[in-house]
Amino acid sequence: GCSTPMKDVGNGRVMPNVNTRLFWEDIPYGLCILKNMAELLGNFPTPTMDFLIRWHQQFMGVEYLSSDGQLNPLVLEQTGTPYKYGIHNLQDLVKTCLPKSLVGYKHPNSKL
């Protein structure tokens, strides 16, 4: 599992330390990217990702995931999601990863 960094707040109490890479990098530049890719692939359910994003965002003061289970468009500029870069479909996402000579190539056995 992934342990959340904690900080001592006195009297034997601890709380998540939000001033760590886990919060400010792994959520907006990790889980939010994966969530956005799931949206691009047909918006299939991602209950574990949703849980982790919601759990962390409650301590961050940023709502990355809206109550409807979709990424919040008002904060996408603070993430590394494809949407931030104007990529709104799977084909455009794949184009960013291919040499120009392979854009539009369809493998003979492709199911897409």
CSV table of C-alpha atoms in Angstrom, one decimal, residues 35-91:
chain,number,residue,atom,x,y,z
A,35,LYS,CA,-8.8,9.6,-14.3
A,36,ASN,CA,-8.9,11.8,-17.4
A,37,MET,CA,-7.7,8.9,-19.5
A,38,ALA,CA,-10.5,6.8,-18.2
A,39,GLU,CA,-12.9,9.6,-19.2
A,40,LEU,CA,-11.4,9.6,-22.7
A,41,LEU,CA,-11.7,5.8,-23.0
A,42,GLY,CA,-15.5,5.9,-22.4
A,43,ASN,CA,-15.9,7.3,-18.9
A,44,PHE,CA,-15.9,3.9,-17.3
A,45,PRO,CA,-16.1,3.7,-13.5
A,46,THR,CA,-12.9,4.2,-11.5
A,47,PRO,CA,-14.0,3.8,-7.9
A,48,THR,CA,-10.5,3.3,-6.3
A,49,MET,CA,-9.1,6.3,-8.1
A,50,ASP,CA,-12.1,8.4,-7.2
A,51,PHE,CA,-11.8,7.4,-3.6
A,52,LEU,CA,-8.1,8.3,-3.4
A,53,ILE,CA,-8.6,11.6,-5.2
A,54,ARG,CA,-11.5,12.6,-3.0
A,55,TRP,CA,-9.7,11.5,0.2
A,56,HIS,CA,-6.6,13.5,-0.6
A,57,GLN,CA,-8.4,16.6,-1.9
A,58,GLN,CA,-10.3,17.1,1.3
A,59,PHE,CA,-6.9,18.0,2.9
A,60,MET,CA,-5.6,20.0,0.0
A,61,GLY,CA,-8.3,22.7,-0.3
A,62,VAL,CA,-8.7,21.9,-4.0
A,63,GLU,CA,-11.7,20.0,-5.6
A,64,TYR,CA,-10.1,18.0,-8.4
A,65,LEU,CA,-13.1,15.6,-8.6
A,66,SER,CA,-16.6,17.0,-8.6
A,67,SER,CA,-19.5,15.5,-6.7
A,68,ASP,CA,-20.7,14.0,-10.1
A,69,GLY,CA,-17.5,12.0,-10.3
A,70,GLN,CA,-16.0,14.0,-13.1
A,71,LEU,CA,-12.8,16.0,-13.1
A,72,ASN,CA,-13.5,19.6,-12.1
A,73,PRO,CA,-12.9,21.8,-15.2
A,74,LEU,CA,-12.2,24.8,-13.0
A,75,VAL,CA,-9.0,23.4,-11.7
A,76,LEU,CA,-7.7,21.4,-14.7
A,77,GLU,CA,-5.0,24.1,-15.2
A,78,GLN,CA,-3.4,22.9,-11.9
A,79,THR,CA,-3.1,19.3,-13.3
A,80,GLY,CA,-1.2,17.5,-16.0
A,81,THR,CA,-4.4,16.1,-17.5
A,82,PRO,CA,-4.8,15.7,-21.3
A,83,TYR,CA,-7.8,18.1,-21.1
A,84,LYS,CA,-5.4,20.8,-19.9
A,85,TYR,CA,-3.5,20.5,-23.2
A,86,GLY,CA,-6.6,20.6,-25.4
A,87,ILE,CA,-6.7,16.8,-25.8
A,88,HIS,CA,-10.3,15.7,-25.7
A,89,ASN,CA,-10.4,12.3,-27.4
A,90,LEU,CA,-8.3,9.1,-27.5
A,91,GLN,CA,-7.1,9.7,-31.1
